[in-house]
Every structure is written in C-alpha cells, then in structure tokens.
XYZ file of C-alpha atoms in Angstrom:
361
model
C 105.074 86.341 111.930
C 107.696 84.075 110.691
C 108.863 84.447 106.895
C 110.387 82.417 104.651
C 113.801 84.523 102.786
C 115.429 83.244 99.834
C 118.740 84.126 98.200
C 118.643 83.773 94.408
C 121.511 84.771 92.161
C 120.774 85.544 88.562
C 121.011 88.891 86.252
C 117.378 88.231 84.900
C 114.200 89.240 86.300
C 110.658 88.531 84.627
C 108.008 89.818 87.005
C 104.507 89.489 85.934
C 100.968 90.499 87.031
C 99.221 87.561 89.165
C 95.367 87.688 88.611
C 94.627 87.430 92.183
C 94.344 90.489 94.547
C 96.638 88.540 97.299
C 99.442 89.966 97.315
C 102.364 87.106 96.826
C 106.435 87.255 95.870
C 107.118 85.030 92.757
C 110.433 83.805 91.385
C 109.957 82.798 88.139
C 113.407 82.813 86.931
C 114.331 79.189 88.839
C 114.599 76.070 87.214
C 113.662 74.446 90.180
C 109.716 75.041 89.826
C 107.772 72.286 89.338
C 105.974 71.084 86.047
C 102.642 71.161 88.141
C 103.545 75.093 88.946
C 104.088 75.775 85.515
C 100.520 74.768 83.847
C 99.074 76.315 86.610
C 100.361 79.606 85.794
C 100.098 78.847 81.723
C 96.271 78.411 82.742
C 95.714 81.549 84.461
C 95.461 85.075 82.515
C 96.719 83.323 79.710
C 100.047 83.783 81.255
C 103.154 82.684 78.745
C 107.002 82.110 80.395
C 108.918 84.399 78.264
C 111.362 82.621 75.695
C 114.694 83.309 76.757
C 118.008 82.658 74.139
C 120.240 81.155 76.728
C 119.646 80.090 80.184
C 122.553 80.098 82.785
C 122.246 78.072 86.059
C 120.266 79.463 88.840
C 121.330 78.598 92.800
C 118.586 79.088 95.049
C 119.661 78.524 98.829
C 117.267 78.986 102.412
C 118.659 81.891 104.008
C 116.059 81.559 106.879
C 118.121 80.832 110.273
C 121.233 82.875 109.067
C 122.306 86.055 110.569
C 121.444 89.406 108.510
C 123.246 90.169 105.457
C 125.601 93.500 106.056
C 125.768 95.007 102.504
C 128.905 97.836 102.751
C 126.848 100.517 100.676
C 129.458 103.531 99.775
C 127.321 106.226 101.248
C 127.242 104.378 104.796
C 130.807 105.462 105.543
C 131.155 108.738 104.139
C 127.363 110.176 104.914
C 127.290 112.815 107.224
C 125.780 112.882 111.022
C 122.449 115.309 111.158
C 122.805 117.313 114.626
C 119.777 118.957 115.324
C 120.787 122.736 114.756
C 121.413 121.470 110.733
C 117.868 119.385 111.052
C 116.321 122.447 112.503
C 117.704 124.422 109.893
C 116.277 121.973 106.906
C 113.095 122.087 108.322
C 112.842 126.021 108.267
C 113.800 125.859 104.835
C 111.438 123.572 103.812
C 108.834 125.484 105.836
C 109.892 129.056 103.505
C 111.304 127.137 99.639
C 108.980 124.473 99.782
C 105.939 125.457 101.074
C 101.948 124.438 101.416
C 100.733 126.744 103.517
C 101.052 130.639 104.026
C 104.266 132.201 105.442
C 102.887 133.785 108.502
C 102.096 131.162 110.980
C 104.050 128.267 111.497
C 101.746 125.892 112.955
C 101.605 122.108 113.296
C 100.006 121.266 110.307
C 102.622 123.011 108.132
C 105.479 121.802 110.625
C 104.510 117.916 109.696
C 104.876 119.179 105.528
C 108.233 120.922 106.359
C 109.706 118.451 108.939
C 108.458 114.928 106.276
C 110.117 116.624 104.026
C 112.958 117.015 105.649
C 113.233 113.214 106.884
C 112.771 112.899 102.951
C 115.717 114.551 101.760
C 117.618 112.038 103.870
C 115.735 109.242 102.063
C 115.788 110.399 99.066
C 119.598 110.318 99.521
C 119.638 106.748 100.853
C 117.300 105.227 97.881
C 119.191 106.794 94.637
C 122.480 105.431 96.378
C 120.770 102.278 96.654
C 119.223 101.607 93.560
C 122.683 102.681 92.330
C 124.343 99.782 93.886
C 121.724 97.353 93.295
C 122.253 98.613 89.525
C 126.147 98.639 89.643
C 126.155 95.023 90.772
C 123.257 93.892 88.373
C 121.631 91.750 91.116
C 118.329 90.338 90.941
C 115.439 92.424 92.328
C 112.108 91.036 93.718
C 109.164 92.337 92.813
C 106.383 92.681 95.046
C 102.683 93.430 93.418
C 99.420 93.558 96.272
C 96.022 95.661 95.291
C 96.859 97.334 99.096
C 99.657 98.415 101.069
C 98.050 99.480 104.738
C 101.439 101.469 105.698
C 100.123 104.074 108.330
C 102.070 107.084 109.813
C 105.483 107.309 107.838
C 106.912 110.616 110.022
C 107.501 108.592 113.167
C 108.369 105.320 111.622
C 110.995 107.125 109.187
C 112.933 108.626 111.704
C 113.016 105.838 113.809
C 114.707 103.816 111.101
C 117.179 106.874 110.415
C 118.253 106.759 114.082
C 117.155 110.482 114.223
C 114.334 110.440 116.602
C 116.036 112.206 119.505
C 117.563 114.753 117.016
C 114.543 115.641 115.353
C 112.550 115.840 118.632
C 114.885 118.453 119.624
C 114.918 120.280 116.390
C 111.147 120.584 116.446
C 111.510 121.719 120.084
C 114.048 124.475 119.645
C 111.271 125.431 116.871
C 108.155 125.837 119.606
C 106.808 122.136 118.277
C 106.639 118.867 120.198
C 107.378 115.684 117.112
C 104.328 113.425 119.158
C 101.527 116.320 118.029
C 103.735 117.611 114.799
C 103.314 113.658 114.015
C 99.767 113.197 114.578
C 98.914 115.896 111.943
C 99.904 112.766 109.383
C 97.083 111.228 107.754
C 96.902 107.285 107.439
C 97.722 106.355 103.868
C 94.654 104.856 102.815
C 95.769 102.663 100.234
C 94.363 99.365 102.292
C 92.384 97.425 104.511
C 92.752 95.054 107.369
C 95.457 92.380 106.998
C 96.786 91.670 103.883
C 97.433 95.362 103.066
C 99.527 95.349 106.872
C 101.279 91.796 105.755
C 102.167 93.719 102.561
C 103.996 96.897 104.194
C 105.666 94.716 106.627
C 107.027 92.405 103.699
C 108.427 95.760 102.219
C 109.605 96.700 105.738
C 111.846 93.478 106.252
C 112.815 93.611 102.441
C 114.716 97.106 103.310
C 115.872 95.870 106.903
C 117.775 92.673 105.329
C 118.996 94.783 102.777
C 117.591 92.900 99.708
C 117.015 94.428 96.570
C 113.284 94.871 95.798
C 110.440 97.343 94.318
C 106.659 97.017 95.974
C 103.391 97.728 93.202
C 100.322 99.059 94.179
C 98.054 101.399 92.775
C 97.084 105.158 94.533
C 93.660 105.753 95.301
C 92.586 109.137 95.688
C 89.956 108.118 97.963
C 90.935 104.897 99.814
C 88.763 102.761 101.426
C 86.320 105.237 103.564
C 86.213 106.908 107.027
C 83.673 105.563 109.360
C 81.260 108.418 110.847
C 79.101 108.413 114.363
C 76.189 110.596 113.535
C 72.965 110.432 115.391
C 71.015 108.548 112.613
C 73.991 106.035 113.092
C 77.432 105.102 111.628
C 77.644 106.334 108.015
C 80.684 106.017 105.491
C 82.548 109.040 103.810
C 85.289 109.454 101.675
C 88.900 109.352 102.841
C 90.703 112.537 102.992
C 94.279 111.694 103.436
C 95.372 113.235 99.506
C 93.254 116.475 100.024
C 96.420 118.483 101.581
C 98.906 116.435 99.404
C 100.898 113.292 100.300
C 105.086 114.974 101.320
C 106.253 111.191 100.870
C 105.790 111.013 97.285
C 107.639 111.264 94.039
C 105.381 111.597 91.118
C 107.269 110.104 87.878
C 106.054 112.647 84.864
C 108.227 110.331 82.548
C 106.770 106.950 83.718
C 103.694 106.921 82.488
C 102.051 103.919 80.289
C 98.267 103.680 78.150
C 96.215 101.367 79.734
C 93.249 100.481 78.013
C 89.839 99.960 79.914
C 86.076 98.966 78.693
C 85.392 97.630 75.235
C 84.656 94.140 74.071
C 86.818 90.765 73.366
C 85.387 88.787 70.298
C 86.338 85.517 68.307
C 88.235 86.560 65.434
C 88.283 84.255 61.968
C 91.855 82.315 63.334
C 89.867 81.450 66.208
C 92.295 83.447 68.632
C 90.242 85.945 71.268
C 90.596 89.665 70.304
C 90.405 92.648 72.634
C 88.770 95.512 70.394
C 87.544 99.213 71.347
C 87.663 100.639 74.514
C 89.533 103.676 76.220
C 93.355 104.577 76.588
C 93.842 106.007 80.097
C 97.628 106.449 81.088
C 99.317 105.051 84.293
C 101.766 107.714 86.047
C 104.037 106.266 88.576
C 104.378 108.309 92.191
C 107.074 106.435 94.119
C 107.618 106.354 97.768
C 110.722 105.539 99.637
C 110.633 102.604 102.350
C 113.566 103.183 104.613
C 115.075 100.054 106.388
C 115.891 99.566 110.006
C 118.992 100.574 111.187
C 120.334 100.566 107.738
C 121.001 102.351 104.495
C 119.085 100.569 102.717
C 115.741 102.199 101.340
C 113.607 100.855 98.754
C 110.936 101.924 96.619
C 106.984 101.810 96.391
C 105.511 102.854 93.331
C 101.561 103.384 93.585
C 99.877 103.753 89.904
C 97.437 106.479 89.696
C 95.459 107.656 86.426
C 94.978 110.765 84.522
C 93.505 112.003 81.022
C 95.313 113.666 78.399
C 94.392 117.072 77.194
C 93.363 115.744 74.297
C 90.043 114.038 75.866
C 88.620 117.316 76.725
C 86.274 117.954 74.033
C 86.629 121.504 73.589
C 83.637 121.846 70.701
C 81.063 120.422 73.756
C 82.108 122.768 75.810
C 81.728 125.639 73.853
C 78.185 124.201 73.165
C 77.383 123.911 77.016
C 77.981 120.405 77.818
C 80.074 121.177 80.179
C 79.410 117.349 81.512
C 79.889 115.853 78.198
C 82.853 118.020 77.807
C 84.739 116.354 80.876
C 83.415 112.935 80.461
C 86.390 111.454 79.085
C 88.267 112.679 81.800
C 86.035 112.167 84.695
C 86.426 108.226 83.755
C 90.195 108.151 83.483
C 90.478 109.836 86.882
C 87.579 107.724 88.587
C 89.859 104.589 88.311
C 92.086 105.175 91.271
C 88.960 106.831 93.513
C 88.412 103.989 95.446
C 89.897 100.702 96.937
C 86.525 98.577 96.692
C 84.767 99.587 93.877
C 88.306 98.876 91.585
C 88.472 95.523 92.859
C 85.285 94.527 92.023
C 85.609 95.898 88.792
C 88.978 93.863 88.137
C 86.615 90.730 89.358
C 84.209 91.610 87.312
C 86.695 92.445 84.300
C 88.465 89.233 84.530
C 84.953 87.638 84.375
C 84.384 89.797 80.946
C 87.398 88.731 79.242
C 86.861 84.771 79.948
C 83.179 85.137 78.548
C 83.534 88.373 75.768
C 81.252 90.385 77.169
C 82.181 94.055 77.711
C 83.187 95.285 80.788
C-alpha cells in the first residue's frame, strides 16, 4: 500500500484527540491548512487551535519518491555485535532473575518469556537512545492516535528487524529449543480487528523503518476483541486470553498516569456555556511498547492506556458490613473500561452522543 511521507520542520507539536475511531496522522502546526480545514475541526469536539505567542515559518516538502533518510544515531557505531553464546547466556538469565514460571523445567512456554525478554533488552537499548536524539535535536514528533493497533507476533518480527534471527535460532538451539515452536507460544496482541488496526501497526512499522520521529496511542484492553469457538451447538465467542500470562513487551509507566473522568451529566449553566458536572475519576496508566525498525536503530514507542482504581475507592466500611459487591464497585467500573475492544467503542459513540444532547452517559 502506497503512503504518502512528509518532512515538516518545526520545534512545536500540538497533537490532539480526533473524535473519530479511524485512526489518521494530523499536522496541525502548518500554515498551509486550509480555512475550510480549520472550521471543520473548530466544529468537531469543540476543538480550539491553541493560541500560540509567536509563530515561526513552517516548510513542509513531499518526501515521497526520495531515497530513505540515514539518520547517524551514536549508538549505531559503537553498539556491540550479539553472538549467540552472549544471547544464549541473556536468555538463561532471564529464564533464573526474571522469571514467570517455576525454576525446574525449562519448557517452551517459559523459553518465549525469557528469550522476548531478551530481544527486549536490545530494544529497550535502541528506544532510550532514540528518544534521546530525537530530544537532543528538538525535532518534531508525529503523533499517531487509532482505537486499535492489530500488531500480531512481536518475537519473530523483532528479531528480524534486529538482524538476529540466525543468532537467536542458534542460541535457543544450543538451549534444547527450536525459535519456530519457542515463537508460537506468543499470543496475538488483541488490541484490534480486521484492517484498520493492521493499517495502524504498519504505519508505526514504516515510521521506525524511515527513521522518523513518532509515538503511536492506543488504549490496552484486557480482553480484546474475542476468540471464536467450534463447539457442537455451533461457533460461540469467549474472551481473549492473550494478558492472562502477562504481556514481556511492555513497560508499564507507574509515573504516567492521568484522572479521567467518566459518567455524569452536562447541563446549561446561567452564561449559557455547557457544563460537565458529576461523574467518576478513573486514572489512565501508560504501558509502552517498543516498535523496532527495519534494518535500523531506530525504535519507537507505543503507549496503550489502560485503567485502574485507587485504593481509596474501596469502601472499606461495606466490606466490613458484607457487601463485599458494593465494596468493590467502584473499582470493578474503573477496571471494566479497558475489558473490551467493542463494547468501549460503542460507549465512546454513545458518549459523544451524550455530551451533544446533555444526557448522562
């Protein structure tokens, strides 16, 4: 599929939530946007352009049909070659200090958690340096937002863009593991479905590969989309499993986290402005993900949103009464948020339809 790339130089970036669940890549930061562009965005979500003291010249040029930008990273020529006696050595290590299963058995389940994480401590390398430049040089970053991000497998796909395949197939061999079955012990990522969540990964994908400086948004759900069952009474639809074990990709961020406030009511108030009142404070945590480029240093980041409750909303005096349920209602909603892919974007639909008309939601 052919995209469109453009180069933009500026030090400002104002990225903002668009309404729809499509995922798109805005630049709002160019003069060059038409007046016709402008009320249309004024007129959805109540959306304002931010007021900005001084405005410097923005250049915007196609860089569609040129070749692909080499960035000279300083980690590309002083990082180290991984042999596979050192990756083989990582991945027992991960397998004993960072483990999710029992020490006894080393079987392929628990040689996937070891060996992704693994792979990961060569991302993990790769993004900090990059984010590093990107911040050194103060470029602009794009900002990618989509309700879904259908990645799949990330074991095979990582070390493919590392140039380590043959070196970690041999590391997992020396161990008594073939990488084909230690991969297909992954789970899907079940944060999509069908084709916008794939154009959104690939977008990511070929942001990292042509080295351009960039952050994808999407939210976590605990649950994804479903799994599709054959039973004899016919197909029925379960709950996706791919969190149960733990995902070895992430990164949770304990010190980005942001209230959010769901339900309540929007009424009229006496200036005749629109007023959001009541409602529930659930906070956002960030887990980010590293996407790896092709044949390149360059890794960028994912971060998926995912909710939680504060201590606080467990009501400690129910409890002690018995209602248990009552107790861990406050919680049980928070969490519920992120369960599933569907059912939250309905309830966006439904909750952009609230807040146009005042009626709760």
């Amino acid at each position: 599929m052919a995209t469109s790339h453009c180069s933009v130089t500026r030090s400002h970036v104002h990225p903002f939530l668009h309404s729809s669940s499509t995922p798109r890549l805005f630049d709002l930061s160019s003069r060059s946007r038409s007046s016709m562009n402008s009320r249309f965005l004024t007129k959805i979500a109540g959306f304002r352009r931010p007021k900005i003291a001084r405005r410097r010249p923005v250049l915007v040029r196609s860089v569609l049909n040129e070749p692909k930008q080499t960035i000279q990273h300083s980690f590309t020529e002083n990082g180290a070659s991984l042999d596979a006696a050192s990756i083989a050595s990582n991945i027992k290590y991960h397998a004993e200090f960072t483990p999710a299963f029992s020490p006894e058995r080393f079987e392929p389940p628990k040689a996937f958690f070891a060996t992704a994480q693994s792979v990961r401590d060569s991302l993990i390398i790769n993004w900090n340096e990059t984010y590093e430049y990107n911040e050194k040089l103060n470029v602009k970053q794009a900002y990618y937002l989509s309700m879904e991000f259908l990645q799949g497998r990330a074991l095979l796909n990582a070390i493919g863009n590392l140039e380590l395949t043959g070196a970690y197939a041999e590391a997992l061999n020396n161990l008594g593991h073939n990488l084909e079955n230690v991969a297909s012990k992954e789970p899907d990522a079940a944060l999509g479905n069908g084709g916008l969540g794939r154009l959104a990964s690939c977008f990511l994908d070929s942001l990292a590969t042509l080295n351009y400086p960039a952050w994808g948004y999407g939210l976590r759900y605990k649950y994804g989309l479903f799994k599709q069952r054959i039973t004899k009474d016919g197909q029925e639809e379960v709950a996706e499993d791919w969190l149960e074990l733990g995902n070895p990709w992430e990164i949770v961020r304990n010190d980005v986290s942001y209230p959010v406030k769901f339900f309540g009511k929007v009424i009229t108030g006496s200036d005749g402005k629109k007023h959001w009142i009541g409602g529930d404070d659930i906070q956002a945590v960030g887990y980010d993900v590293p996407i790896p480029g092709y044949k390149t240093k360059t890794t960028i980041n994912l971060r998926l949103w995912s909710t939680k409750a504060s201590s606080e909303d467990f009501d400690l005096n129910s409890f002690n009464a018995g209602e248990h349920v009552k107790a861990c209602e406050a919680q049980a909603n928070a969490e519920k948020v992120g369960f599933l892919y569907f059912q939250l974007f309905t309830a966006c639909y439904y909750g952009f339809h609230c807040l146009d008309t005042g009626h709760d939601f």
